[in-house]
Coordinates of C-alpha atoms in Angstrom, one line a residue:
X1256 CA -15.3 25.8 21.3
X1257 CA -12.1 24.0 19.7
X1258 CA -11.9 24.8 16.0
X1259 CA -13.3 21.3 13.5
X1260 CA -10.7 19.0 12.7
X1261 CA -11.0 15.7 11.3
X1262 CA -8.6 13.1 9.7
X1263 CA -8.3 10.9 7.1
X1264 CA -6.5 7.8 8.1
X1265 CA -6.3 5.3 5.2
X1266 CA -4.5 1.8 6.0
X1267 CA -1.6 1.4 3.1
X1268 CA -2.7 -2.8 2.7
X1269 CA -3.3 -2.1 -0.9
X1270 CA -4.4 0.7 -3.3
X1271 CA -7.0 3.0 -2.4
X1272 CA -10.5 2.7 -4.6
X1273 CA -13.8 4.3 -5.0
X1274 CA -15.1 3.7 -1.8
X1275 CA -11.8 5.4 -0.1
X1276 CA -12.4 8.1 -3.0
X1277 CA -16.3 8.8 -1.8
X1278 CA -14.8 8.9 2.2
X1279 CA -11.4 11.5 1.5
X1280 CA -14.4 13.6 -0.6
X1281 CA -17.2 13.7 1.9
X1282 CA -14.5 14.2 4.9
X1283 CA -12.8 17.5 2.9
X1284 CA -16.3 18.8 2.2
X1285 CA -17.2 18.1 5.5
X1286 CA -14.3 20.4 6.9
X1287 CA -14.6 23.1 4.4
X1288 CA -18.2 23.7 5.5
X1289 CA -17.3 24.1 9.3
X1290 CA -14.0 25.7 8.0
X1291 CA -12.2 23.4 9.7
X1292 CA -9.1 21.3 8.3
X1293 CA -8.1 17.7 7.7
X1294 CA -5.2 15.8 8.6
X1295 CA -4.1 13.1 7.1
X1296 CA -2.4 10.0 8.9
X1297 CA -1.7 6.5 7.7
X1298 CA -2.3 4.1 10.1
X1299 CA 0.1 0.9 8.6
X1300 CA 0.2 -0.5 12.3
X1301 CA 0.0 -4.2 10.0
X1302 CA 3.4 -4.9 9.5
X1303 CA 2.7 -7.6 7.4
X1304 CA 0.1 -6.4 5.4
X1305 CA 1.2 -2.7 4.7
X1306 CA 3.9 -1.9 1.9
X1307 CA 5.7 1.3 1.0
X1308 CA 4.4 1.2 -2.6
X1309 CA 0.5 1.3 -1.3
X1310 CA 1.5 4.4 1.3
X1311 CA 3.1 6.3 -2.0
X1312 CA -0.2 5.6 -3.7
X1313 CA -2.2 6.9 -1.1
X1314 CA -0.2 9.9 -1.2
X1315 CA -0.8 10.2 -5.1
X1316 CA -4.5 9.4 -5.3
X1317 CA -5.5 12.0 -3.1
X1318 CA -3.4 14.9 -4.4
X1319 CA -5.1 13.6 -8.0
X1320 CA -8.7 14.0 -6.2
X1321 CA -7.1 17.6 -5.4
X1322 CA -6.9 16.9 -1.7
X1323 CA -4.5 18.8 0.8
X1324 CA -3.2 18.4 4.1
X1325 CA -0.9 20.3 6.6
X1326 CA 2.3 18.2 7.1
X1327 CA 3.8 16.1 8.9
X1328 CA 1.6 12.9 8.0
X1329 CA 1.7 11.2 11.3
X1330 CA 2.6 7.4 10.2
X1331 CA 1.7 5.0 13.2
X1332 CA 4.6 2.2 12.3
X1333 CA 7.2 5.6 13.4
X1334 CA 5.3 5.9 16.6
X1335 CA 4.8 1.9 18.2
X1336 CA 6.3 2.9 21.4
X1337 CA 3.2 5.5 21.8
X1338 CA 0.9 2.7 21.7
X1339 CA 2.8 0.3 23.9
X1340 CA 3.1 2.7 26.2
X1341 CA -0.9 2.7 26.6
X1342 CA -0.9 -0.8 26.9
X1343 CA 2.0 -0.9 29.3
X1344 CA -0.4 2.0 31.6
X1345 CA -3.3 -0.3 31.3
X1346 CA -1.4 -3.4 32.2
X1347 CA -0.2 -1.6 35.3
X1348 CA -3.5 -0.8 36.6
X1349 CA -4.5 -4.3 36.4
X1350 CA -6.7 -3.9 33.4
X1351 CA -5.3 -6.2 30.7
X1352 CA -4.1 -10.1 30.5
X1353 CA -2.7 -12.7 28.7
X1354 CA -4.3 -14.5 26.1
X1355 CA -2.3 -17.4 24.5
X1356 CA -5.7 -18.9 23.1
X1357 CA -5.6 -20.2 19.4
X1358 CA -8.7 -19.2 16.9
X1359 CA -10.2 -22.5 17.4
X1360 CA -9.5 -22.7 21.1
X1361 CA -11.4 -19.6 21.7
X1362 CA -14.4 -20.6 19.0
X1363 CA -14.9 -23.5 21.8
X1364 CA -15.1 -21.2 24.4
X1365 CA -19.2 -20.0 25.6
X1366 CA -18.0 -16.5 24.9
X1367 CA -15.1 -16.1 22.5
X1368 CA -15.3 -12.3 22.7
X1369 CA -14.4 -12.8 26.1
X1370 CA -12.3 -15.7 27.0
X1371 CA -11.0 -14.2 30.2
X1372 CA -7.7 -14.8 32.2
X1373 CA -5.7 -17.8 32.4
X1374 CA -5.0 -19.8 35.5
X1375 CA -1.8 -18.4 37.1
X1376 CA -0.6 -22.0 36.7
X1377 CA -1.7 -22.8 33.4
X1378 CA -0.2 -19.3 32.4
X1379 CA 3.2 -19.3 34.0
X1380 CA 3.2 -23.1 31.9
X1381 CA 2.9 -21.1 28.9
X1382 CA 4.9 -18.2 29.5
X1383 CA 8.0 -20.9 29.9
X1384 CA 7.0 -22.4 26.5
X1385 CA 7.1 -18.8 24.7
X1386 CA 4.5 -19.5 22.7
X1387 CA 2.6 -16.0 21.3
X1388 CA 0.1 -14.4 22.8
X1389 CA -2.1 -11.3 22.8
X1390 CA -3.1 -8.6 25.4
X1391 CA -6.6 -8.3 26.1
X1392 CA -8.4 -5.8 27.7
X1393 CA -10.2 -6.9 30.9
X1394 CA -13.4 -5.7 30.5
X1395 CA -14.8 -6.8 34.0
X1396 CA -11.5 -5.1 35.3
X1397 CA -12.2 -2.2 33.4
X1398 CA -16.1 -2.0 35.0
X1399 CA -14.5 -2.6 38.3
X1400 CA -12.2 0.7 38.3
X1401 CA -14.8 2.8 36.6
X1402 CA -17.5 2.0 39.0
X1403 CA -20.7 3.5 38.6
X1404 CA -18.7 5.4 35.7
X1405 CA -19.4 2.5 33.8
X1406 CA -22.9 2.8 33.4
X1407 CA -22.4 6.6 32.4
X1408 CA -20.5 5.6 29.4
X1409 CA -21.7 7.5 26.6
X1410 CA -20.7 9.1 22.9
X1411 CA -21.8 11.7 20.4
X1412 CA -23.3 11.3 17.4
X1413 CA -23.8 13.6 14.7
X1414 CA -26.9 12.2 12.2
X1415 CA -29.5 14.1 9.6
X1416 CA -31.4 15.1 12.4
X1417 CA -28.7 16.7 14.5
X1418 CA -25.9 15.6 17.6
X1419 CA -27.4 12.5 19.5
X1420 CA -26.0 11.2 22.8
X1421 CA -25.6 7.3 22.6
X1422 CA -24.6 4.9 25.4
X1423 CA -21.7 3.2 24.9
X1424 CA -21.7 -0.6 25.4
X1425 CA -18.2 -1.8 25.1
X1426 CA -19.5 -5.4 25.7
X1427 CA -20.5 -5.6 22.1
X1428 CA -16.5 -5.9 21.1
X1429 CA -15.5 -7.8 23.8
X1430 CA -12.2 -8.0 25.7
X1431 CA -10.5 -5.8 23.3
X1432 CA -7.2 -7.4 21.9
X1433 CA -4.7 -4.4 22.2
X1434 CA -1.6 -6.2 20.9
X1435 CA 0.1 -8.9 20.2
X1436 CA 3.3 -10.8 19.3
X1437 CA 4.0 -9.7 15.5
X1438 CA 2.0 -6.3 16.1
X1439 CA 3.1 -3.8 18.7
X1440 CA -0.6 -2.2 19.0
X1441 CA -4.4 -3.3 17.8
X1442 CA -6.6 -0.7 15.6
X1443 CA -8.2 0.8 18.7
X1444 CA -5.6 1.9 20.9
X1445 CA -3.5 3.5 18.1
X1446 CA -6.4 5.0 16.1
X1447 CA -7.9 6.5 19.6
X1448 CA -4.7 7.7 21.2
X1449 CA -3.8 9.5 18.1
X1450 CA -7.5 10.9 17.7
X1451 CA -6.4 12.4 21.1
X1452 CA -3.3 13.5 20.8
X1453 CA -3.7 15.6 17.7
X1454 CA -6.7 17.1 18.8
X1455 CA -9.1 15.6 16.5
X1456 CA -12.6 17.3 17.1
X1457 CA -14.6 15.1 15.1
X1458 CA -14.6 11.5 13.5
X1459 CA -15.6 10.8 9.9
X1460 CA -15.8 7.5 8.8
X1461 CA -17.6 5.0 6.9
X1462 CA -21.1 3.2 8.2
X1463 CA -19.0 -0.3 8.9
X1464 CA -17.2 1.5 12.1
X1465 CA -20.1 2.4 13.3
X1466 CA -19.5 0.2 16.8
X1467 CA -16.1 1.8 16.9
X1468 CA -17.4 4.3 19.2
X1469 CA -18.3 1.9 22.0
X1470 CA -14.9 0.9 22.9
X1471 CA -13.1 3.7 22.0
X1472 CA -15.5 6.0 24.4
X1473 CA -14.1 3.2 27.2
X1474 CA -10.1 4.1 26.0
X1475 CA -11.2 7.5 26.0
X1476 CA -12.5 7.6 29.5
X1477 CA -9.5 5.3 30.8
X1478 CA -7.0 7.6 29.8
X1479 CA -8.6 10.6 30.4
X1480 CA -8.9 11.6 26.4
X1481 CA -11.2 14.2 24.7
X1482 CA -14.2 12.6 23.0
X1483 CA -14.8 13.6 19.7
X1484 CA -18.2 13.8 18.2
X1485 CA -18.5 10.5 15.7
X1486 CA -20.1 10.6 12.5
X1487 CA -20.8 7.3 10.0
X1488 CA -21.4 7.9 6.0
X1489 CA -23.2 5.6 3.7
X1490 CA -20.6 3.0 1.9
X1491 CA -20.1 2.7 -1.6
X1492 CA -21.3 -1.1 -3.1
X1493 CA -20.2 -3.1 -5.5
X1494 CA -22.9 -4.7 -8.0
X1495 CA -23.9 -7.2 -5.9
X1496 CA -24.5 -4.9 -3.2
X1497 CA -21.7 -5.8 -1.2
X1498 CA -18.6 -2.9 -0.1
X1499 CA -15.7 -2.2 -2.1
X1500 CA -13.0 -4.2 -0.2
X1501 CA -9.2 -4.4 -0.7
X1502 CA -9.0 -7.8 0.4
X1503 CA -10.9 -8.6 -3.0
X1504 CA -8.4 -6.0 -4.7
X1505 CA -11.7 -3.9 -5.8
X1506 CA -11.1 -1.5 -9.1
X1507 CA -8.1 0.9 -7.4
X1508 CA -8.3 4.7 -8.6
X1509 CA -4.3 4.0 -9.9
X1510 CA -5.9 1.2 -12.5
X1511 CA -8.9 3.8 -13.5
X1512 CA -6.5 6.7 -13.8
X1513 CA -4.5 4.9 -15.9
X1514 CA -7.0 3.8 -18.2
X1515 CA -7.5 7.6 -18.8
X1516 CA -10.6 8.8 -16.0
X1517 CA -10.2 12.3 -14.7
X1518 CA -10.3 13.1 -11.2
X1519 CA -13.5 15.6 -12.1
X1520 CA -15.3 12.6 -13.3
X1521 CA -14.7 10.3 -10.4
X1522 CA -16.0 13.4 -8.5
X1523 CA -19.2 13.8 -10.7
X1524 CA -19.8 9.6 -10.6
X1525 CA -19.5 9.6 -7.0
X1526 CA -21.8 12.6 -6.5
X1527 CA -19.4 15.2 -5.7
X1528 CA -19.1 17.1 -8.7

């Protein structure tokens, strides 16, 4: 049995805050009970979101929680030709397409999530006009090679009540968009091929991944990489019930360790004291 390793992998698009706090803590005490180890990894595959100032931050808030990790960090933007060269597999094996499709264009479509090919004419048309475009997965492509595979898609779970198989439906995400024009690789492919790569046992993560699993199984079992066993925690709310959020710039732990908190009592008011 391969020893427990998780990851932490934080997304440098602004300043970490209490709800990344309540994750880095309940992943550490989650290793140190399986004596197992975390690595950490910052996954700033947004080019134009991330900034060096927020992956310096994320760097200081968790040695201030009293966190550690083995080094190297792995940063994804140092490793895009990793992911394209998933996407460039897949595309070879007839799995992927073009999608020039526009937001609204595909909102018109019956099933946005899966808007399908375009017709060689219409596409070779666009290709001359260089407009963008974004590489999908072909789910019906990807059903096709897998055969009766497909139906044996499945994950683990880890819940209260113990490890739980779970069929994996990677319909629910739809043709999966694995890159496009101003970013080199999407979420999935760089978050699962690192997973594989180094050797990540299990996957801790907040309750609003918890579909991740579902395509990522399908990456997995495309590429011929390990599955880990998955594992969602509870999400820290704001007042009004809703989670903490960077794209509403939510109370960072920079701003409340400057106005004087202690790393022991964002411990104790997030119930890790």
């Amino acid at each position: 049995m391969s020893p427990f390793r998780t990851r932490f992998a934080p997304s440098p698009t602004f300043y970490l805050h209490l709800g990344h706090a309540a994750s880095a803590l309940h992943v550490w005490r989650r290793a140190a009970d399986a004596d197992g180890e975390v690595l950490l990894r910052i996954e700033d595959i947004d080019t134009t979101r991330c900034r060096p100032e927020y992956t310096a931050a994320i760097y200081e808030d968790l040695a201030w929680l009293g966190l550690t990790w083995p080094e190297p960090v792995r940063v994804q933007s140092e490793h895009f030709s990793d992911y394209e060269a998933v996407v460039e597999a897949l595309t070879r094996r007839g799995l992927t397409y073009r999608c020039f499709r526009t937001r609204s264009a595909l909102a018109e479509l019956p099933d946005p999530r899966r808007p399908g090919p375009h017709a060689p004419d219409e596409e070779t048309e666009l290709l001359d006009g260089g407009g963008p475009f974004a590489r999908r997965l072909s789910l019906s492509a990807c059903r096709e090679e897998l055969g009766d595979a497909w139906e044996a898609l499945s994950f683990t779970e880890r819940t209260p009540q113990g490890l739980v198989t779970r069929t994996a439906d990677p319909m629910c995400e739809g043709d999966l968009v694995l890159a496009r024009k101003d970013s080199p690789s999407a979420y999935h492919v760089a978050a699962t091929h690192d997973d594989a790569l180094q050797g990540v046992t299990d996957i801790i993560r907040g309750e609003d991944l918890i579909d991740a699993p579902h395509v990522q199984t399908l990456l997995q079992t495309l590429m011929g990489w390990p599955a880990p066993v998955y594992e969602h925690h509870s999400l820290v709310l704001d007042e009004t019930g809703q989670k903490l959020s960077k794209r509403q710039q939510s109370i960072s732990l920079a701003s409340l360790r400057a106005d004087g908190m202690t790393a022991d009592q964002i411990r104790s008011r997030l119930g890790f004291s």
